[in-house]
């Protein structure tokens, strides 16, 4: 802040302080990606694919070989698309790029995996096998590749993936810094509705907020953004750039995003896919249950609505419902302090003697062994 000197004659006792013209608060250019994934992609090398029948002396049955080749082609298509979008965002000067929920691995919109109460069909089980094969291990080769992309284009990267942990899948967000380092992950703690038959539940150990060169970054996925206690935990960690990858394209989603920006005094970056029916496999390999007969190849099945909102509730960019797009805005980080002056939900506007929250943030495991070596093996899963 600049000091205004006192006049020589009859001036005020104290110097006035110029409260304007402060250029010290940094600005971050951020982009949310609104694009469709390549569905049933397998982000793995040929040697690490999960085959339906085991290889014998490195020979594969014809079906497994065709399956492997097909998935490798999809993997290359997906990562080529992700890198192209990342490169384009970087060319606009973006320092942070946020991708949608389940961009790697796919969001199985419209599928019921053959599940009804008391029954699972053989076709649904095969659909899950394919979906499991399309997921990625964390850590794993795909994580290394994403880290290399972040480092190559010198951007902080937030990527929605389907994580494979043994035979359980998680809807996960991965974080990378602009030097190409993998920072960590957030697993969705509460899948919504039928998502619960295909995804596991994250625990309190993966609710991170990472301090980076461009601010404190974290994420909540889709409808877990509607969980007040989860949001409060993230506010308590000092989140400044709140990423909200989603699959919800309804108008009501915008109200939630605006509320979070105001409540948390943070920037909110929501990234959703824009998908048409033709972005998914054709029937009978993939069926949108209950609506397939009404869909043409160009029918929109997810309309996007990606948006960037400031801590004051101002929409900086978006929402976009027109098609695939890169939605960018410059984030003036000084807006955070200005918003917190009004309302700091875990600071001066809190009443801990009346209302408080305890977060169980230790990793949980269904099995604990008495030997350290056995527990180490469990931790590797």
Coordinates of C-alpha atoms in Angstrom, one line a residue:
X1 CA 0.0 0.0 0.0
X2 CA 1.2 3.5 -0.8
X3 CA 1.4 6.2 1.9
X4 CA 0.1 9.7 1.0
X5 CA 2.4 12.3 2.6
X6 CA 1.0 14.9 5.0
X7 CA 0.6 18.4 3.7
X8 CA 3.0 21.0 5.2
X9 CA 0.3 23.3 6.6
X10 CA -2.9 22.4 8.6
X11 CA -2.7 18.7 7.5
X12 CA -4.2 15.8 9.3
X13 CA -2.4 14.3 12.3
X14 CA -2.2 10.9 10.6
X15 CA -1.2 10.0 7.1
X16 CA -4.0 8.7 4.9
X17 CA -3.6 5.2 3.4
X18 CA -4.3 4.7 -0.2
X19 CA -6.4 1.5 -0.3
X20 CA -6.5 1.3 -4.1
X21 CA -4.1 0.4 -6.8
X22 CA -2.7 -2.7 -4.9
X23 CA -1.2 -4.9 -7.5
X24 CA 0.4 -7.3 -5.1
X25 CA -2.3 -10.0 -5.3
X26 CA -1.4 -12.7 -7.9
X27 CA -3.6 -13.7 -10.8
X28 CA -3.9 -17.3 -12.0
X29 CA -5.2 -18.3 -15.4
X30 CA -7.4 -21.4 -15.1
X31 CA -9.2 -23.6 -17.6
X32 CA -11.9 -26.2 -17.2
X33 CA -12.1 -28.8 -19.9
X34 CA -15.5 -29.7 -21.2
X35 CA -15.1 -32.7 -23.4
X36 CA -16.2 -36.3 -23.9
X37 CA -14.0 -39.2 -23.0
X38 CA -13.1 -42.2 -25.2
X39 CA -15.2 -44.8 -23.5
X40 CA -14.0 -48.3 -22.5
X41 CA -10.4 -47.0 -22.9
X42 CA -7.8 -49.2 -21.2
X43 CA -5.0 -47.0 -20.0
X44 CA -2.4 -49.8 -19.7
X45 CA 0.4 -51.3 -21.6
X46 CA -0.1 -54.7 -23.3
X47 CA 1.9 -56.3 -20.6
X48 CA -0.3 -55.0 -17.7
X49 CA -3.7 -55.6 -19.3
X50 CA -6.2 -57.7 -17.3
X51 CA -7.2 -60.5 -19.6
X52 CA -10.3 -62.7 -19.3
X53 CA -8.1 -65.8 -19.6
X54 CA -4.5 -66.0 -18.4
X55 CA -1.6 -66.0 -20.9
X56 CA 0.4 -69.2 -21.1
X57 CA 4.0 -68.9 -22.0
X58 CA 3.3 -65.5 -23.4
X59 CA 0.7 -66.8 -25.9
X60 CA -2.7 -65.2 -25.9
X61 CA -5.9 -66.7 -27.1
X62 CA -7.3 -64.9 -30.1
X63 CA -10.1 -63.2 -28.2
X64 CA -7.7 -61.9 -25.6
X65 CA -5.3 -60.6 -28.2
X66 CA -8.1 -58.8 -30.1
X67 CA -9.4 -57.4 -26.8
X68 CA -5.9 -56.1 -25.9
X69 CA -5.2 -54.5 -29.3
X70 CA -8.6 -52.8 -29.3
X71 CA -8.1 -51.4 -25.8
X72 CA -4.6 -50.1 -26.6
X73 CA -6.0 -48.2 -29.6
X74 CA -8.7 -46.6 -27.3
X75 CA -6.0 -45.8 -24.7
X76 CA -3.9 -44.0 -27.3
X77 CA -7.0 -42.1 -28.6
X78 CA -7.9 -41.0 -25.1
X79 CA -4.4 -39.8 -24.0
X80 CA -3.9 -38.1 -27.4
X81 CA -7.2 -36.2 -26.8
X82 CA -6.2 -35.3 -23.2
X83 CA -2.8 -34.1 -24.3
X84 CA -4.2 -32.1 -27.2
X85 CA -6.7 -30.3 -24.9
X86 CA -3.9 -29.7 -22.3
X87 CA -1.6 -28.3 -25.0
X88 CA -4.3 -26.0 -26.2
X89 CA -5.1 -24.7 -22.7
X90 CA -1.4 -24.1 -22.1
X91 CA -1.1 -22.2 -25.3
X92 CA -3.6 -19.7 -23.9
X93 CA -1.4 -19.2 -20.9
X94 CA -3.4 -21.5 -18.5
X95 CA -1.6 -22.4 -15.3
X96 CA -4.3 -24.8 -14.0
X97 CA -6.3 -27.2 -16.1
X98 CA -9.2 -29.2 -14.6
X99 CA -10.8 -32.2 -16.4
X100 CA -14.2 -33.7 -15.8
X101 CA -15.2 -36.5 -13.5
X102 CA -14.1 -39.9 -14.8
X103 CA -12.5 -38.5 -17.9
X104 CA -10.0 -41.4 -17.8
X105 CA -12.0 -44.6 -17.5
X106 CA -15.4 -43.2 -18.4
X107 CA -18.6 -42.2 -16.7
X108 CA -21.0 -45.1 -17.5
X109 CA -24.1 -42.9 -18.1
X110 CA -27.3 -44.8 -18.7
X111 CA -25.9 -48.2 -17.8
X112 CA -27.4 -50.3 -15.0
X113 CA -24.8 -53.1 -15.2
X114 CA -27.7 -55.6 -15.3
X115 CA -28.4 -55.1 -11.6
X116 CA -31.8 -55.3 -10.0
X117 CA -32.5 -56.1 -6.4
X118 CA -31.7 -59.7 -5.8
X119 CA -30.2 -60.3 -9.3
X120 CA -27.2 -59.5 -11.5
X121 CA -27.2 -60.6 -15.1
X122 CA -24.3 -62.3 -16.9
X123 CA -24.2 -59.4 -19.5
X124 CA -24.0 -56.9 -16.6
X125 CA -21.1 -58.8 -15.1
X126 CA -19.3 -58.7 -18.4
X127 CA -19.9 -54.9 -18.7
X128 CA -18.3 -54.5 -15.3
X129 CA -15.3 -56.7 -16.4
X130 CA -14.8 -54.3 -19.3
X131 CA -15.2 -51.3 -17.1
X132 CA -12.7 -52.7 -14.6
X133 CA -10.2 -53.3 -17.4
X134 CA -10.6 -49.7 -18.5
X135 CA -9.7 -48.3 -15.1
X136 CA -6.2 -47.4 -14.0
X137 CA -3.9 -48.3 -11.1
X138 CA -2.7 -45.5 -8.8
X139 CA 0.2 -45.3 -8.9
X140 CA 0.7 -46.8 -12.3
X141 CA 2.0 -46.1 -15.8
X142 CA -1.0 -43.9 -16.7
X143 CA -0.2 -41.7 -13.6
X144 CA 3.4 -41.4 -14.8
X145 CA 2.1 -40.4 -18.3
X146 CA -0.2 -37.7 -16.9
X147 CA 2.6 -36.4 -14.7
X148 CA 4.8 -36.1 -17.7
X149 CA 2.1 -34.2 -19.6
X150 CA 1.7 -31.7 -16.8
X151 CA 5.5 -31.2 -16.7
X152 CA 5.7 -30.9 -20.4
X153 CA 3.2 -28.1 -20.6
X154 CA 4.1 -26.6 -17.3
X155 CA 0.5 -26.6 -15.9
X156 CA -1.1 -27.8 -12.7
X157 CA -3.4 -30.6 -13.7
X158 CA -6.5 -32.0 -12.0
X159 CA -7.8 -35.1 -13.7
X160 CA -10.8 -37.2 -13.1
X161 CA -10.1 -41.0 -13.4
X162 CA -11.6 -44.3 -12.5
X163 CA -9.1 -45.9 -10.1
X164 CA -8.7 -49.7 -9.9
X165 CA -7.6 -51.0 -6.5
X166 CA -7.7 -54.8 -6.8
X167 CA -11.2 -55.6 -7.9
X168 CA -12.8 -52.5 -6.4
X169 CA -13.1 -49.3 -8.5
X170 CA -13.1 -45.7 -7.1
X171 CA -14.1 -42.5 -8.8
X172 CA -11.0 -40.5 -8.1
X173 CA -9.3 -37.1 -8.9
X174 CA -5.5 -37.0 -9.4
X175 CA -3.4 -33.8 -8.8
X176 CA -0.2 -32.9 -10.5
X177 CA 2.0 -29.8 -10.3
X178 CA 3.6 -27.9 -13.1
X179 CA 6.9 -29.6 -12.6
X180 CA 5.4 -33.0 -13.5
X181 CA 5.1 -34.3 -9.9
X182 CA 2.1 -36.4 -8.8
X183 CA 0.8 -34.8 -5.7
X184 CA -1.9 -37.2 -4.6
X185 CA -5.5 -38.1 -5.0
X186 CA -9.1 -37.7 -3.7
X187 CA -11.5 -40.6 -3.8
X188 CA -15.2 -39.8 -4.0
X189 CA -16.5 -40.6 -0.5
X190 CA -20.1 -41.0 -1.5
X191 CA -21.1 -42.4 -4.9
X192 CA -24.6 -41.4 -5.9
X193 CA -27.5 -43.8 -6.5
X194 CA -26.6 -46.7 -8.9
X195 CA -22.9 -45.5 -8.9
X196 CA -22.7 -47.4 -5.6
X197 CA -22.9 -50.8 -7.3
X198 CA -19.7 -50.1 -9.3
X199 CA -17.6 -47.7 -7.2
X200 CA -16.2 -48.1 -3.7
X201 CA -16.4 -45.4 -1.0
X202 CA -13.3 -43.3 -0.3
X203 CA -12.3 -42.7 3.3
X204 CA -11.1 -39.6 5.2
X205 CA -7.5 -40.1 4.3
X206 CA -8.0 -38.8 0.7
X207 CA -9.6 -35.4 1.3
X208 CA -6.4 -33.4 0.5
X209 CA -5.8 -29.7 -0.1
X210 CA -2.5 -29.2 -1.7
X211 CA -0.4 -26.0 -1.2
X212 CA 1.0 -25.1 -4.7
X213 CA 2.7 -22.2 -6.3
X214 CA -0.7 -21.0 -7.6
X215 CA -2.7 -21.5 -4.4
X216 CA -4.3 -24.2 -2.2
X217 CA -6.1 -26.7 -4.5
X218 CA -8.5 -29.5 -3.6
X219 CA -11.5 -31.2 -5.1
X220 CA -14.9 -32.8 -4.4
X221 CA -16.7 -34.8 -7.1
X222 CA -20.2 -34.3 -8.3
X223 CA -22.9 -34.7 -5.6
X224 CA -20.5 -35.0 -2.7
X225 CA -20.2 -31.3 -3.2
X226 CA -23.7 -31.2 -1.6
X227 CA -22.3 -32.7 1.6
X228 CA -21.9 -29.7 4.0
X229 CA -19.4 -31.5 6.4
X230 CA -17.1 -32.5 3.5
X231 CA -17.1 -28.9 2.3
X232 CA -16.4 -27.7 5.9
X233 CA -13.4 -30.1 6.1
X234 CA -11.9 -28.6 2.9
X235 CA -12.6 -25.1 4.1
X236 CA -10.7 -25.9 7.3
X237 CA -7.7 -26.9 5.2
X238 CA -7.7 -23.5 3.6
X239 CA -8.8 -24.4 0.1
X240 CA -8.6 -21.4 -2.3
X241 CA -9.2 -23.1 -5.6
X242 CA -12.0 -25.5 -5.2
X243 CA -12.3 -28.0 -8.1
X244 CA -15.6 -29.7 -8.7
X245 CA -15.5 -32.3 -11.5
X246 CA -19.0 -33.5 -12.2
X247 CA -21.5 -35.4 -14.3
X248 CA -24.4 -33.1 -13.5
X249 CA -25.5 -30.9 -16.3
X250 CA -28.7 -29.6 -14.8
X251 CA -29.3 -25.9 -14.3
X252 CA -29.6 -26.5 -10.5
X253 CA -25.9 -27.4 -10.5
X254 CA -25.0 -23.8 -11.0
X255 CA -26.8 -22.8 -7.8
X256 CA -24.7 -25.3 -5.8
X257 CA -21.5 -24.0 -7.4
X258 CA -22.4 -20.4 -6.6
X259 CA -23.3 -21.3 -3.0
X260 CA -19.9 -23.1 -2.5
X261 CA -18.0 -20.1 -3.8
X262 CA -19.8 -17.8 -1.4
X263 CA -19.7 -20.1 1.5
X264 CA -16.1 -21.0 1.2
X265 CA -14.8 -17.7 0.0
X266 CA -13.0 -19.6 -2.8
X267 CA -12.8 -19.9 -6.5
X268 CA -15.0 -22.8 -7.8
X269 CA -14.0 -24.6 -11.0
X270 CA -16.6 -27.1 -12.2
X271 CA -15.7 -29.3 -15.2
X272 CA -18.3 -31.6 -16.9
X273 CA -18.2 -33.7 -20.0
X274 CA -20.2 -32.8 -23.1
X275 CA -21.3 -36.1 -24.6
X276 CA -23.4 -37.3 -27.5
X277 CA -24.8 -40.9 -27.8
X278 CA -22.1 -41.6 -30.5
X279 CA -19.4 -41.0 -27.9
X280 CA -20.4 -44.3 -26.3
X281 CA -20.2 -47.8 -27.9
X282 CA -23.2 -48.6 -30.1
X283 CA -25.9 -51.0 -29.0
X284 CA -26.0 -53.9 -28.2
X285 CA -22.5 -53.5 -26.7
X286 CA -23.7 -50.5 -24.7
X287 CA -27.3 -49.6 -23.9
X288 CA -28.8 -46.5 -22.3
X289 CA -31.4 -48.2 -20.1
X290 CA -34.9 -46.9 -20.7
X291 CA -33.9 -44.2 -23.2
X292 CA -32.0 -46.0 -25.9
X293 CA -34.9 -46.1 -28.4
X294 CA -35.3 -42.3 -28.1
X295 CA -31.6 -41.6 -28.9
X296 CA -30.0 -40.8 -32.2
X297 CA -26.2 -40.9 -32.6
X298 CA -26.1 -37.1 -32.3
X299 CA -28.4 -36.9 -29.3
X300 CA -26.8 -35.0 -26.4
X301 CA -26.7 -37.2 -23.3
X302 CA -24.7 -34.8 -21.2
X303 CA -24.9 -31.1 -22.0
X304 CA -21.9 -29.8 -19.9
X305 CA -22.5 -26.6 -18.0
X306 CA -18.9 -26.2 -17.0
X307 CA -18.3 -23.0 -15.1
X308 CA -15.8 -20.8 -13.1
X309 CA -17.1 -18.7 -10.2
X310 CA -15.3 -16.2 -8.0
X311 CA -15.4 -16.0 -4.2
X312 CA -18.0 -13.2 -4.5
X313 CA -20.3 -15.4 -6.5
X314 CA -19.6 -13.8 -9.8
X315 CA -19.6 -16.1 -12.8
X316 CA -16.2 -15.5 -14.5
X317 CA -16.7 -18.0 -17.4
X318 CA -19.5 -20.3 -18.6
X319 CA -21.7 -22.1 -18.0
X320 CA -21.3 -23.6 -21.5
X321 CA -24.0 -25.9 -22.9
X322 CA -23.1 -25.7 -26.5
X323 CA -20.4 -28.4 -27.0
X324 CA -16.9 -29.4 -26.3
X325 CA -14.9 -26.3 -25.1
X326 CA -12.1 -24.9 -23.0
X327 CA -13.6 -22.5 -20.5
X328 CA -11.0 -20.1 -19.0
X329 CA -10.8 -17.2 -16.6
X330 CA -8.2 -15.2 -14.7
X331 CA -8.4 -15.7 -11.0
X332 CA -7.5 -12.6 -8.9
X333 CA -6.4 -14.3 -5.7
X334 CA -7.0 -11.0 -3.8
X335 CA -10.7 -11.8 -4.2
X336 CA -10.3 -14.5 -1.5
X337 CA -9.3 -12.0 1.3
X338 CA -12.0 -9.6 0.2
X339 CA -14.6 -12.4 0.4
X340 CA -13.3 -13.7 3.7
X341 CA -13.7 -10.2 5.2
X342 CA -17.5 -10.7 4.8
X343 CA -17.7 -14.4 5.7
X344 CA -15.0 -16.9 6.9
X345 CA -17.0 -20.0 7.7
X346 CA -14.1 -21.7 9.7
X347 CA -12.7 -18.4 11.1
X348 CA -14.5 -15.3 12.4
X349 CA -17.9 -16.6 11.3
X350 CA -17.6 -19.9 13.2
X351 CA -18.9 -20.8 16.7
X352 CA -16.7 -23.8 17.7
X353 CA -18.0 -23.8 21.3
X354 CA -21.5 -24.5 19.8
X355 CA -20.8 -26.3 16.5
X356 CA -17.7 -28.3 15.6
X357 CA -16.6 -31.1 13.3
X358 CA -14.3 -34.1 13.8
X359 CA -12.9 -35.7 10.6
X360 CA -11.6 -39.3 10.8
X361 CA -8.7 -38.8 8.4
X362 CA -6.8 -42.0 8.9
X363 CA -6.8 -44.7 6.2
X364 CA -9.2 -47.5 6.9
X365 CA -8.8 -51.2 6.0
X366 CA -11.2 -54.1 6.4
X367 CA -8.4 -56.3 7.5
X368 CA -5.5 -55.6 9.9
X369 CA -2.6 -58.1 10.4
X370 CA -0.4 -58.3 13.4
X371 CA 2.8 -58.5 11.3
X372 CA 4.3 -55.4 9.7
X373 CA 5.1 -57.2 6.5
X374 CA 1.5 -58.4 6.0
X375 CA 0.2 -54.9 6.7
X376 CA 2.7 -53.5 4.1
X377 CA 1.3 -55.8 1.5
X378 CA -2.3 -54.7 2.3
X379 CA -1.2 -51.0 2.0
X380 CA 0.2 -51.7 -1.5
X381 CA -3.2 -52.6 -2.9

